């Protein structure tokens, strides 16, 4: 194995140079959603085949899909679905039913935080916005979001305009579409609030 980073040439349609997008591994591929280039937010979904090193644009930003944003979380489930949560950016359509958008009043361009939740079907190449129940996290960005088994994902930390740096733990069950907030019990340690 190599003990140093090396740069490899890629082919296809890569995303532009961005930071703060969501990234997830799916089989031999990496998915990349959104991000910010220093001027604008993006809402496209790209896939890199790590065997062929070929990029493909899977979906462009539309009013029916997730908003253009950075600081969001992307995680894969079953190898055929990707879940996208939260982030910071500018809405590209109406607020998703059941979600909340908190505008950043320091700016006049409409940017802010969201707690929208979307699923992307990798076989059909389509976004869906399933309704969820339970303790949905508040609008936030810059958290950790990862799959813990084939149907559950865990979200930890992040920044919320209402709470600042958070140390909350939320679990989404994709079979029931139910959010559960874990509560601290007992006298053991609990992590301090943090952002990614």
Coordinates of N, CA, C and O in Angstrom, one line a residue:
X1 N 0.8 -1.2 0.0 CA 0.0 0.0 0.0 C 0.9 1.2 0.0 O 2.0 1.2 0.4
X2 N 0.3 2.3 -0.4 CA 1.0 3.6 -0.5 C 1.0 4.3 0.9 O 0.0 4.2 1.6
X3 N 2.1 5.0 1.2 CA 2.1 5.7 2.5 C 2.0 7.2 2.2 O 2.4 8.0 3.1
X4 N 1.6 7.6 1.1 CA 1.5 9.0 0.8 C 0.3 9.3 -0.1 O -0.1 8.4 -0.9
X5 N -0.3 10.5 0.0 CA -1.3 10.9 -0.9 C -0.8 11.0 -2.3 O 0.3 11.5 -2.5
X6 N -1.6 10.7 -3.3 CA -1.2 11.0 -4.7 C -2.5 11.4 -5.4 O -3.6 11.1 -5.1
X7 N -2.2 12.3 -6.4 CA -3.3 12.8 -7.2 C -3.5 12.0 -8.5 O -2.5 11.6 -9.1
X8 N -4.8 11.6 -8.7 CA -5.1 10.8 -9.9 C -6.0 11.7 -10.9 O -6.8 12.4 -10.4
X9 N -5.8 11.5 -12.1 CA -6.6 12.2 -13.1 C -8.0 11.5 -13.2 O -8.1 10.3 -13.0
X10 N -9.0 12.3 -13.3 CA -10.4 11.8 -13.4 C -11.0 12.2 -14.8 O -10.5 13.1 -15.5
X11 N -12.1 11.5 -15.2 CA -12.8 11.8 -16.4 C -14.2 12.2 -16.1 O -14.6 12.1 -14.9
X12 N -15.0 12.6 -17.0 CA -16.4 12.8 -16.8 C -16.7 14.3 -16.4 O -15.9 15.2 -16.7
X13 N -17.8 14.4 -15.7 CA -18.3 15.8 -15.3 C -18.1 15.9 -13.8 O -19.1 15.5 -13.0
X14 N -17.0 16.4 -13.3 CA -16.9 16.6 -11.8 C -17.6 17.8 -11.3 O -17.9 18.7 -12.1
X15 N -17.9 17.9 -10.0 CA -18.4 19.1 -9.5 C -17.3 20.2 -9.5 O -16.2 19.9 -9.6
X16 N -17.8 21.5 -9.5 CA -16.7 22.5 -9.5 C -16.0 22.5 -8.2 O -16.4 21.8 -7.3
X17 N -15.0 23.3 -8.0 CA -14.2 23.3 -6.8 C -15.1 23.9 -5.7 O -15.5 25.0 -5.7
X18 N -15.5 23.0 -4.7 CA -16.5 23.4 -3.7 C -16.0 22.9 -2.3 O -15.2 22.0 -2.2
X19 N -16.5 23.6 -1.3 CA -16.3 23.1 0.1 C -17.7 23.0 0.8 O -18.6 23.6 0.4
X20 N -17.7 22.1 1.8 CA -18.9 22.0 2.7 C -20.0 21.2 2.1 O -21.1 21.2 2.7
X21 N -19.8 20.4 1.1 CA -20.8 19.5 0.6 C -21.0 18.3 1.4 O -20.1 18.0 2.3
X22 N -22.0 17.5 1.1 CA -22.2 16.2 1.8 C -21.5 15.1 0.9 O -21.6 15.1 -0.3
X23 N -20.9 14.1 1.6 CA -20.2 13.1 0.8 C -20.5 11.7 1.5 O -20.6 11.6 2.7
X24 N -20.8 10.7 0.7 CA -21.1 9.4 1.2 C -20.5 8.3 0.2 O -20.4 8.5 -1.0
X25 N -20.1 7.2 0.8 CA -19.6 6.1 0.0 C -20.7 5.1 -0.3 O -21.5 4.8 0.6
X26 N -20.8 4.7 -1.5 CA -21.8 3.7 -1.9 C -21.1 2.7 -2.8 O -20.7 3.0 -4.0
X27 N -20.9 1.5 -2.3 CA -20.2 0.4 -3.1 C -18.8 1.0 -3.5 O -18.1 1.4 -2.7
X28 N -18.6 1.0 -4.8 CA -17.3 1.5 -5.3 C -17.4 2.9 -5.7 O -16.5 3.4 -6.5
X29 N -18.3 3.7 -5.2 CA -18.5 5.1 -5.6 C -18.6 6.0 -4.4 O -18.9 5.6 -3.3
X30 N -18.3 7.3 -4.7 CA -18.5 8.4 -3.8 C -19.6 9.3 -4.3 O -19.5 9.6 -5.5
X31 N -20.5 9.7 -3.5 CA -21.5 10.6 -3.8 C -21.1 12.0 -3.2 O -20.6 12.0 -2.1
X32 N -21.4 13.1 -4.0 CA -21.1 14.4 -3.5 C -22.3 15.3 -3.8 O -22.8 15.4 -4.9
X33 N -22.9 15.9 -2.7 CA -24.0 16.8 -2.9 C -23.7 18.2 -2.5 O -23.1 18.4 -1.4
X34 N -24.1 19.2 -3.3 CA -24.0 20.6 -2.9 C -22.6 21.1 -2.7 O -21.6 20.7 -3.3
X35 N -22.5 22.1 -1.8 CA -21.3 22.8 -1.5 C -21.3 24.3 -1.9 O -22.3 24.8 -2.4
X36 N -20.2 24.9 -1.6 CA -20.2 26.4 -1.8 C -18.8 26.7 -2.4 O -17.8 26.1 -2.1
X37 N -18.8 27.6 -3.4 CA -17.5 27.9 -4.1 C -16.9 29.2 -3.6 O -16.0 29.7 -4.2
X38 N -17.4 29.8 -2.5 CA -17.0 31.1 -2.1 C -17.9 32.2 -2.5 O -17.9 33.3 -1.9
X39 N -18.8 32.0 -3.5 CA -19.8 33.0 -3.9 C -21.2 32.4 -3.9 O -22.1 33.1 -3.6
X40 N -21.4 31.2 -4.3 CA -22.7 30.6 -4.5 C -22.8 29.2 -3.9 O -21.8 28.5 -3.8
X41 N -24.0 28.8 -3.6 CA -24.3 27.4 -3.2 C -24.7 26.6 -4.4 O -25.3 27.1 -5.3
X42 N -24.5 25.3 -4.3 CA -24.8 24.4 -5.4 C -25.8 23.3 -4.8 O -25.7 23.0 -3.7
X43 N -26.6 22.8 -5.7 CA -27.5 21.7 -5.3 C -27.5 20.6 -6.3 O -28.6 20.0 -6.6
X44 N -26.4 20.2 -6.8 CA -26.2 19.1 -7.7 C -25.7 17.9 -7.0 O -25.0 18.0 -6.0
X45 N -26.0 16.7 -7.5 CA -25.5 15.5 -6.9 C -24.6 14.8 -8.0 O -25.0 14.6 -9.1
X46 N -23.4 14.6 -7.6 CA -22.4 13.9 -8.4 C -21.9 12.6 -7.9 O -22.0 12.4 -6.6
X47 N -21.5 11.7 -8.7 CA -21.0 10.4 -8.3 C -19.6 10.2 -9.0 O -19.4 10.4 -10.2
X48 N -18.6 9.7 -8.1 CA -17.3 9.3 -8.6 C -17.2 7.8 -8.5 O -17.3 7.3 -7.4
X49 N -17.0 7.2 -9.6 CA -16.7 5.7 -9.6 C -15.2 5.6 -9.2 O -14.3 6.0 -10.0
X50 N -14.9 5.0 -8.1 CA -13.5 5.0 -7.6 C -12.7 3.9 -8.3 O -11.5 3.9 -8.1
X51 N -13.3 3.1 -9.1 CA -12.5 2.1 -9.9 C -12.1 2.7 -11.2 O -10.9 2.7 -11.6
X52 N -13.1 3.4 -11.9 CA -12.7 4.0 -13.2 C -12.3 5.4 -13.1 O -11.8 6.0 -14.1
X53 N -12.5 6.0 -11.9 CA -12.2 7.5 -11.7 C -13.0 8.4 -12.6 O -12.5 9.4 -13.1
X54 N -14.2 8.0 -12.9 CA -15.1 8.7 -13.8 C -16.2 9.4 -13.0 O -16.9 8.8 -12.2
X55 N -16.4 10.7 -13.2 CA -17.4 11.5 -12.5 C -18.7 11.5 -13.4 O -18.6 11.6 -14.6
X56 N -19.8 11.5 -12.7 CA -21.1 11.6 -13.4 C -22.0 12.5 -12.6 O -22.1 12.4 -11.4
X57 N -22.7 13.4 -13.3 CA -23.7 14.3 -12.6 C -25.0 13.5 -12.6 O -25.6 13.2 -13.7
X58 N -25.5 13.2 -11.4 CA -26.7 12.4 -11.3 C -28.0 13.2 -11.3 O -29.0 12.7 -11.8
X59 N -27.9 14.4 -10.7 CA -29.1 15.2 -10.6 C -28.8 16.6 -10.4 O -27.9 17.0 -9.6
X60 N -29.5 17.5 -11.1 CA -29.3 19.0 -11.0 C -30.3 19.5 -10.0 O -31.3 18.9 -9.7
X61 N -30.0 20.7 -9.5 CA -30.9 21.4 -8.5 C -32.2 21.7 -9.2 O -32.2 22.3 -10.3
X62 N -33.3 21.4 -8.6 CA -34.6 21.8 -9.0 C -35.5 22.2 -7.9 O -35.2 21.9 -6.7
X63 N -36.6 23.0 -8.1 CA -37.4 23.4 -7.0 C -38.0 22.3 -6.2 O -38.4 22.4 -5.1
X64 N -38.2 21.1 -6.9 CA -38.8 19.9 -6.2 C -37.8 19.2 -5.3 O -38.2 18.3 -4.5
X65 N -36.5 19.4 -5.5 CA -35.5 18.7 -4.7 C -34.9 19.5 -3.6 O -35.5 20.5 -3.2
X66 N -33.8 19.0 -3.0 CA -33.2 19.7 -1.9 C -32.7 21.1 -2.4 O -32.4 21.3 -3.5
X67 N -32.6 22.0 -1.4 CA -32.1 23.3 -1.7 C -30.6 23.3 -2.0 O -29.9 22.4 -1.5
X68 N -30.1 24.3 -2.7 CA -28.7 24.5 -2.9 C -28.1 24.8 -1.5 O -28.6 25.8 -0.9
X69 N -27.0 24.1 -1.1 CA -26.5 24.3 0.3 C -25.2 23.7 0.5 O -24.7 23.0 -0.3
X70 N -24.6 24.1 1.6 CA -23.4 23.5 2.2 C -23.6 23.1 3.6 O -24.7 23.4 4.1
X71 N -22.7 22.5 4.2 CA -22.8 22.1 5.7 C -23.9 21.0 5.9 O -24.4 20.9 7.0
X72 N -24.3 20.3 4.8 CA -25.3 19.3 4.9 C -24.7 17.9 5.2 O -23.5 17.7 5.1
X73 N -25.6 16.9 5.6 CA -25.1 15.6 5.8 C -25.7 14.6 4.7 O -26.9 14.7 4.4
X74 N -24.9 13.8 4.2 CA -25.3 12.8 3.2 C -24.8 11.4 3.7 O -23.6 11.3 4.0
X75 N -25.6 10.4 3.6 CA -25.3 9.1 4.0 C -26.0 8.1 3.2 O -27.1 8.3 2.7
X76 N -25.4 6.9 2.9 CA -26.0 5.9 2.1 C -26.6 4.8 2.9 O -26.0 4.4 3.9
X77 N -27.6 4.2 2.4 CA -28.3 3.1 3.0 C -28.7 2.0 2.0 O -29.1 2.3 0.9
X78 N -28.5 0.7 2.3 CA -28.8 -0.4 1.4 C -28.1 -0.4 0.1 O -28.3 -1.2 -0.7
X79 N -27.2 0.5 -0.1 CA -26.5 0.6 -1.4 C -27.4 1.1 -2.5 O -26.9 1.3 -3.6
X80 N -28.6 1.5 -2.2 CA -29.5 2.0 -3.3 C -30.2 3.3 -2.9 O -30.9 3.9 -3.7
X81 N -30.0 3.8 -1.7 CA -30.6 5.1 -1.3 C -29.5 5.9 -0.6 O -28.7 5.4 0.1
X82 N -29.7 7.2 -0.8 CA -28.8 8.2 0.0 C -29.8 9.1 0.7 O -30.8 9.6 0.1
X83 N -29.5 9.4 1.9 CA -30.3 10.3 2.7 C -29.5 11.6 2.9 O -28.3 11.6 3.2
X84 N -30.2 12.8 2.7 CA -29.6 14.1 2.8 C -30.4 14.9 3.9 O -31.6 15.0 3.8
X85 N -29.6 15.5 4.8 CA -30.3 16.2 5.9 C -29.6 17.6 6.1 O -28.4 17.7 6.0
X86 N -30.5 18.6 6.4 CA -30.0 19.9 6.9 C -29.1 20.7 5.9 O -29.1 20.4 4.7
X87 N -28.4 21.7 6.5 CA -27.5 22.5 5.8 C -27.8 23.9 5.8 O -28.7 24.4 6.5
X88 N -27.0 24.7 5.1 CA -27.0 26.2 5.1 C -26.9 26.6 3.7 O -26.0 26.2 2.9
X89 N -27.9 27.5 3.2 CA -27.8 28.0 1.9 C -29.1 28.8 1.6 O -29.6 29.4 2.5
X90 N -29.4 28.8 0.3 CA -30.6 29.7 -0.2 C -31.6 28.7 -0.8 O -31.3 27.9 -1.6
X91 N -32.9 28.8 -0.3 CA -33.9 28.0 -0.8 C -34.1 28.1 -2.3 O -34.0 29.2 -2.9
X92 N -34.3 27.0 -3.0 CA -34.6 27.0 -4.5 C -36.0 26.8 -4.8 O -36.4 26.7 -6.0
X93 N -36.8 26.6 -3.8 CA -38.3 26.3 -4.0 C -39.0 26.5 -2.6 O -38.4 27.0 -1.7
X94 N -40.2 26.0 -2.6 CA -40.9 26.1 -1.3 C -40.3 25.2 -0.2 O -39.6 24.2 -0.5
X95 N -40.5 25.6 1.1 CA -40.0 24.8 2.2 C -40.6 23.4 2.2 O -41.9 23.3 1.9
X96 N -39.8 22.4 2.3 CA -40.3 21.0 2.4 C -41.4 20.9 3.5 O -41.2 21.3 4.6
X97 N -42.5 20.2 3.2 CA -43.5 20.0 4.3 C -42.9 19.3 5.5 O -42.1 18.3 5.3
X98 N -43.1 19.8 6.7 CA -42.6 19.2 7.9 C -41.2 19.8 8.3 O -40.7 19.5 9.4
X99 N -40.6 20.5 7.4 CA -39.3 21.1 7.7 C -39.4 22.6 8.1 O -40.4 23.2 7.9
X100 N -38.3 23.1 8.6 CA -38.2 24.5 9.0 C -37.0 25.1 8.4 O -36.0 24.5 8.3
X101 N -37.2 26.4 7.9 CA -36.1 27.2 7.4 C -35.9 28.4 8.3 O -36.9 29.1 8.6
X102 N -34.7 28.6 8.9 CA -34.4 29.7 9.7 C -33.5 30.7 9.0 O -32.3 30.3 8.7
X103 N -34.0 31.8 8.6 CA -33.2 32.8 7.8 C -32.1 33.5 8.7 O -32.3 33.8 9.8
X104 N -31.0 33.7 8.0 CA -29.9 34.4 8.7 C -30.1 35.9 8.4 O -29.9 36.4 7.3
X105 N -30.6 36.6 9.4 CA -31.0 38.0 9.3 C -29.8 38.9 9.1 O -30.0 40.1 8.8
X106 N -28.6 38.5 9.2 CA -27.4 39.3 9.0 C -27.2 39.6 7.5 O -26.4 40.4 7.2
X107 N -27.8 38.8 6.7 CA -27.7 39.0 5.2 C -29.0 39.2 4.6 O -30.1 38.8 5.1
X108 N -29.1 39.8 3.4 CA -30.3 40.2 2.8 C -30.7 39.3 1.6 O -31.7 39.5 0.9
X109 N -29.8 38.2 1.3 CA -30.1 37.4 0.2 C -30.9 36.2 0.5 O -31.1 35.3 -0.4
X110 N -31.4 36.0 1.7 CA -32.3 34.9 2.0 C -31.7 33.7 2.5 O -32.3 32.7 2.7
X111 N -30.4 33.7 2.7 CA -29.7 32.5 3.2 C -30.0 32.1 4.6 O -30.5 33.0 5.4
X112 N -29.9 30.8 4.9 CA -30.2 30.4 6.3 C -30.0 28.9 6.4 O -29.4 28.2 5.6
X113 N -30.5 28.4 7.6 CA -30.4 27.0 7.9 C -31.7 26.2 7.7 O -32.8 26.8 7.8
X114 N -31.6 24.9 7.4 CA -32.7 24.1 7.1 C -32.6 22.8 7.9 O -31.5 22.4 8.3
X115 N -33.8 22.2 8.1 CA -33.8 20.8 8.6 C -34.5 19.9 7.6 O -35.1 18.9 8.0
X116 N -34.5 20.2 6.3 CA -35.2 19.4 5.4 C -34.5 18.0 5.3 O -33.3 17.9 5.5
X117 N -35.3 17.0 4.9 CA -34.8 15.6 4.8 C -35.3 15.0 3.5 O -36.5 15.1 3.2
X118 N -34.3 14.5 2.7 CA -34.6 14.0 1.4 C -34.0 12.6 1.2 O -32.9 12.4 1.8
X119 N -34.5 11.8 0.4 CA -33.9 10.5 0.0 C -33.7 10.5 -1.5 O -34.6 11.0 -2.3
X120 N -32.6 10.0 -2.0 CA -32.3 9.9 -3.4 C -32.2 8.4 -3.7 O -31.5 7.7 -3.1
X121 N -33.0 8.0 -4.7 CA -33.0 6.6 -5.1 C -32.0 6.5 -6.2 O -32.2 7.1 -7.3
X122 N -30.9 5.7 -6.0 CA -29.8 5.6 -6.9 C -30.2 4.8 -8.2 O -29.6 4.9 -9.2
X123 N -31.2 3.9 -8.1 CA -31.6 3.2 -9.2 C -32.5 4.0 -10.2 O -32.5 3.9 -11.4
X124 N -33.4 4.8 -9.5 CA -34.4 5.6 -10.3 C -33.9 7.0 -10.6 O -34.5 7.7 -11.4
X125 N -32.8 7.4 -9.9 CA -32.2 8.8 -10.0 C -33.3 9.9 -9.8 O -33.4 10.8 -10.5
X126 N -34.0 9.7 -8.6 CA -35.0 10.7 -8.3 C -35.0 11.0 -6.8 O -34.7 10.1 -6.0
X127 N -35.2 12.2 -6.4 CA -35.3 12.6 -5.0 C -36.8 12.4 -4.5 O -37.7 12.6 -5.3
X128 N -36.9 12.1 -3.3 CA -38.2 12.1 -2.6 C -38.1 12.8 -1.3 O -37.0 13.0 -0.8
X129 N -39.3 13.3 -0.8 CA -39.3 14.0 0.4 C -40.3 13.3 1.4 O -41.4 13.8 1.5
X130 N -39.9 12.2 2.0 CA -40.9 11.5 2.8 C -41.2 12.2 4.1 O -40.3 12.9 4.7
X131 N -42.5 12.2 4.5 CA -42.8 12.8 5.8 C -42.2 12.0 6.9 O -42.0 10.8 6.8
X132 N -41.8 12.7 7.9 CA -41.2 12.1 9.1 C -41.9 12.5 10.4 O -42.6 13.5 10.4
X133 N -41.8 11.6 11.4 CA -42.4 11.9 12.7 C -41.3 12.0 13.7 O -40.1 11.7 13.4
X134 N -41.7 12.3 15.0 CA -40.7 12.3 16.1 C -40.0 13.6 16.3 O -40.4 14.6 15.9
X135 N -38.8 13.5 16.9 CA -38.0 14.7 17.3 C -37.0 15.0 16.2 O -35.8 14.8 16.3
X136 N -37.5 15.7 15.1 CA -36.6 16.1 14.0 C -35.6 17.1 14.6 O -36.0 18.0 15.3
X137 N -34.4 17.0 14.2 CA -33.4 18.0 14.7 C -33.8 19.4 14.2 O -34.5 19.6 13.2
X138 N -33.3 20.5 14.9 CA -33.7 21.8 14.4 C -32.9 22.2 13.2 O -32.0 21.4 12.8
X139 N -33.2 23.3 12.5 CA -32.4 23.7 11.4 C -31.0 23.9 11.8 O -30.7 24.5 12.8
X140 N -30.0 23.2 11.1 CA -28.6 23.2 11.5 C -27.7 22.9 10.3 O -28.2 22.4 9.3
X141 N -26.4 23.1 10.6 CA -25.4 22.7 9.6 C -24.2 22.2 10.3 O -24.1 22.3 11.5
X142 N -23.3 21.7 9.5 CA -21.9 21.3 10.0 C -21.9 20.3 11.1 O -21.2 20.4 12.1
X143 N -22.7 19.2 10.9 CA -22.9 18.1 11.9 C -22.3 16.9 11.3 O -21.9 16.8 10.1
X144 N -22.3 15.8 12.0 CA -21.9 14.5 11.5 C -23.2 13.7 11.3 O -24.1 13.7 12.1
X145 N -23.3 13.0 10.1 CA -24.4 12.2 9.8 C -23.9 10.9 9.1 O -23.3 11.0 8.1
X146 N -24.2 9.8 9.7 CA -23.7 8.5 9.2 C -24.7 7.4 9.4 O -25.4 7.4 10.4
X147 N -24.7 6.4 8.5 CA -25.5 5.2 8.7 C -24.9 4.4 9.8 O -23.7 4.2 9.9
X148 N -25.7 3.8 10.7 CA -25.3 2.9 11.7 C -25.7 1.5 11.4 O -25.2 0.5 12.1
X149 N -26.6 1.3 10.5 CA -27.0 -0.1 10.0 C -27.7 0.2 8.7 O -27.7 1.3 8.2
X150 N -28.4 -0.8 8.2 CA -29.0 -0.7 6.9 C -30.2 0.2 6.8 O -30.7 0.6 5.7
X151 N -30.8 0.6 8.0 CA -32.0 1.5 7.9 C -32.0 2.6 9.0 O -33.0 3.3 9.1
X152 N -30.9 2.8 9.7 CA -30.8 3.9 10.7 C -29.6 4.7 10.5 O -28.5 4.2 10.2
X153 N -29.8 6.0 10.6 CA -28.6 7.0 10.6 C -28.6 7.8 11.8 O -29.6 8.1 12.5
X154 N -27.4 8.2 12.3 CA -27.2 9.0 13.5 C -26.7 10.4 13.1 O -25.8 10.5 12.2
X155 N -27.2 11.4 13.7 CA -26.8 12.8 13.5 C -26.3 13.3 14.8 O -27.0 13.1 15.8
X156 N -25.1 13.9 14.8 CA -24.5 14.4 16.1 C -23.9 15.8 15.8 O -23.3 16.1 14.9
X157 N -24.2 16.7 16.8 CA -23.6 18.0 16.8 C -24.1 18.9 15.8 O -25.2 18.8 15.3
X158 N -23.2 19.9 15.4 CA -23.6 20.9 14.4 C -23.9 22.2 15.0 O -23.7 22.4 16.2
X159 N -24.2 23.1 14.1 CA -24.5 24.5 14.5 C -26.0 24.8 14.2 O -26.4 24.6 13.1
X160 N -26.7 25.3 15.2 CA -28.0 25.8 15.0 C -28.1 27.2 15.5 O -27.6 27.6 16.5
X161 N -28.8 28.1 14.7 CA -28.9 29.5 15.1 C -29.6 29.6 16.5 O -29.4 30.6 17.2
X162 N -30.5 28.7 16.8 CA -31.2 28.8 18.1 C -30.4 28.3 19.3 O -30.5 28.8 20.4
X163 N -29.5 27.3 19.0 CA -28.8 26.6 20.1 C -27.3 26.8 20.1 O -26.6 26.3 21.0
X164 N -26.7 27.4 19.0 CA -25.3 27.5 18.9 C -24.7 26.1 18.6 O -25.3 25.3 17.8
X165 N -23.5 25.8 19.1 CA -22.9 24.5 18.9 C -23.7 23.5 19.7 O -23.8 23.6 20.9
X166 N -24.2 22.5 19.0 CA -25.0 21.5 19.6 C -24.3 20.2 20.0 O -23.2 19.9 19.3
X167 N -24.8 19.5 21.0 CA -24.2 18.2 21.3 C -25.4 17.1 21.3 O -25.3 16.1 22.0
X168 N -26.4 17.4 20.6 CA -27.6 16.5 20.5 C -27.2 15.3 19.6 O -26.4 15.4 18.7
X169 N -27.9 14.2 19.9 CA -27.8 13.0 19.1 C -29.2 12.6 18.7 O -30.1 12.4 19.5
X170 N -29.4 12.5 17.3 CA -30.7 12.2 16.8 C -30.5 11.0 15.9 O -29.5 10.8 15.2
X171 N -31.5 10.1 15.9 CA -31.4 8.9 15.0 C -32.7 8.9 14.1 O -33.8 9.1 14.6
X172 N -32.5 8.7 12.8 CA -33.6 8.5 11.9 C -33.7 7.1 11.5 O -32.7 6.4 11.2
X173 N -34.9 6.5 11.6 CA -35.2 5.1 11.2 C -35.9 5.2 9.8 O -37.0 5.8 9.7
X174 N -35.2 4.7 8.8 CA -35.7 4.8 7.4 C -36.9 3.9 7.2 O -37.6 4.0 6.2
X175 N -37.1 2.9 8.0 CA -38.2 2.0 7.9 C -39.5 2.6 8.4 O -40.6 2.5 7.8
X176 N -39.4 3.3 9.5 CA -40.6 4.0 10.0 C -40.6 5.5 9.8 O -41.6 6.1 10.0
X177 N -39.5 6.1 9.2 CA -39.4 7.5 9.0 C -39.6 8.3 10.3 O -40.3 9.3 10.3
X178 N -39.1 7.8 11.4 CA -39.3 8.4 12.7 C -37.9 8.8 13.3 O -36.9 8.1 13.3
X179 N -37.9 10.1 13.8 CA -36.7 10.6 14.4 C -36.8 10.4 15.9 O -37.8 10.6 16.5
X180 N -35.7 10.0 16.5 CA -35.6 9.8 18.0 C -34.4 10.7 18.5 O -33.3 10.5 18.0
X181 N -34.7 11.5 19.5 CA -33.6 12.2 20.1 C -33.1 11.5 21.4 O -33.9 11.1 22.2
X182 N -31.8 11.1 21.4 CA -31.3 10.4 22.6 C -31.1 11.4 23.7 O -30.6 12.5 23.5
X183 N -31.5 11.1 24.9 CA -31.4 12.0 26.1 C -30.3 11.4 27.0 O -30.1 10.2 27.1
X184 N -29.5 12.3 27.6 CA -28.5 12.0 28.5 C -29.2 11.4 29.8 O -30.1 12.0 30.3
X185 N -28.7 10.2 30.1 CA -29.2 9.6 31.4 C -28.0 9.2 32.2 O -26.9 8.9 31.7
X186 N -28.2 9.1 33.5 CA -27.1 8.7 34.4 C -26.1 9.8 34.5 O -26.3 10.9 34.1
X187 N -25.0 9.5 35.2 CA -24.0 10.5 35.5 C -22.8 10.5 34.6 O -21.8 11.1 34.9
X188 N -22.8 9.7 33.6 CA -21.7 9.5 32.7 C -21.4 10.8 31.9 O -22.2 11.7 31.8
X189 N -20.2 10.8 31.2 CA -19.9 11.9 30.4 C -20.7 12.1 29.2 O -21.3 11.1 28.7
X190 N -20.8 13.3 28.7 CA -21.5 13.6 27.4 C -20.7 14.5 26.6 O -20.1 15.5 27.2
X191 N -20.5 14.3 25.3 CA -19.7 15.2 24.6 C -20.1 16.7 24.6 O -21.3 16.9 24.7
X192 N -19.2 17.6 24.5 CA -19.6 19.0 24.4 C -20.0 19.3 23.0 O -19.8 18.5 22.0
X193 N -20.7 20.4 22.8 CA -21.2 20.8 21.5 C -20.1 21.1 20.5 O -19.0 21.6 20.9
X194 N -20.2 20.7 19.3 CA -19.2 20.9 18.3 C -19.7 20.9 16.9 O -20.8 20.4 16.6
X195 N -18.9 21.5 16.0 CA -19.3 21.5 14.6 C -18.1 20.8 13.8 O -17.0 20.7 14.3
X196 N -18.5 20.4 12.6 CA -17.5 19.7 11.8 C -16.6 20.7 11.1 O -17.0 21.7 10.7

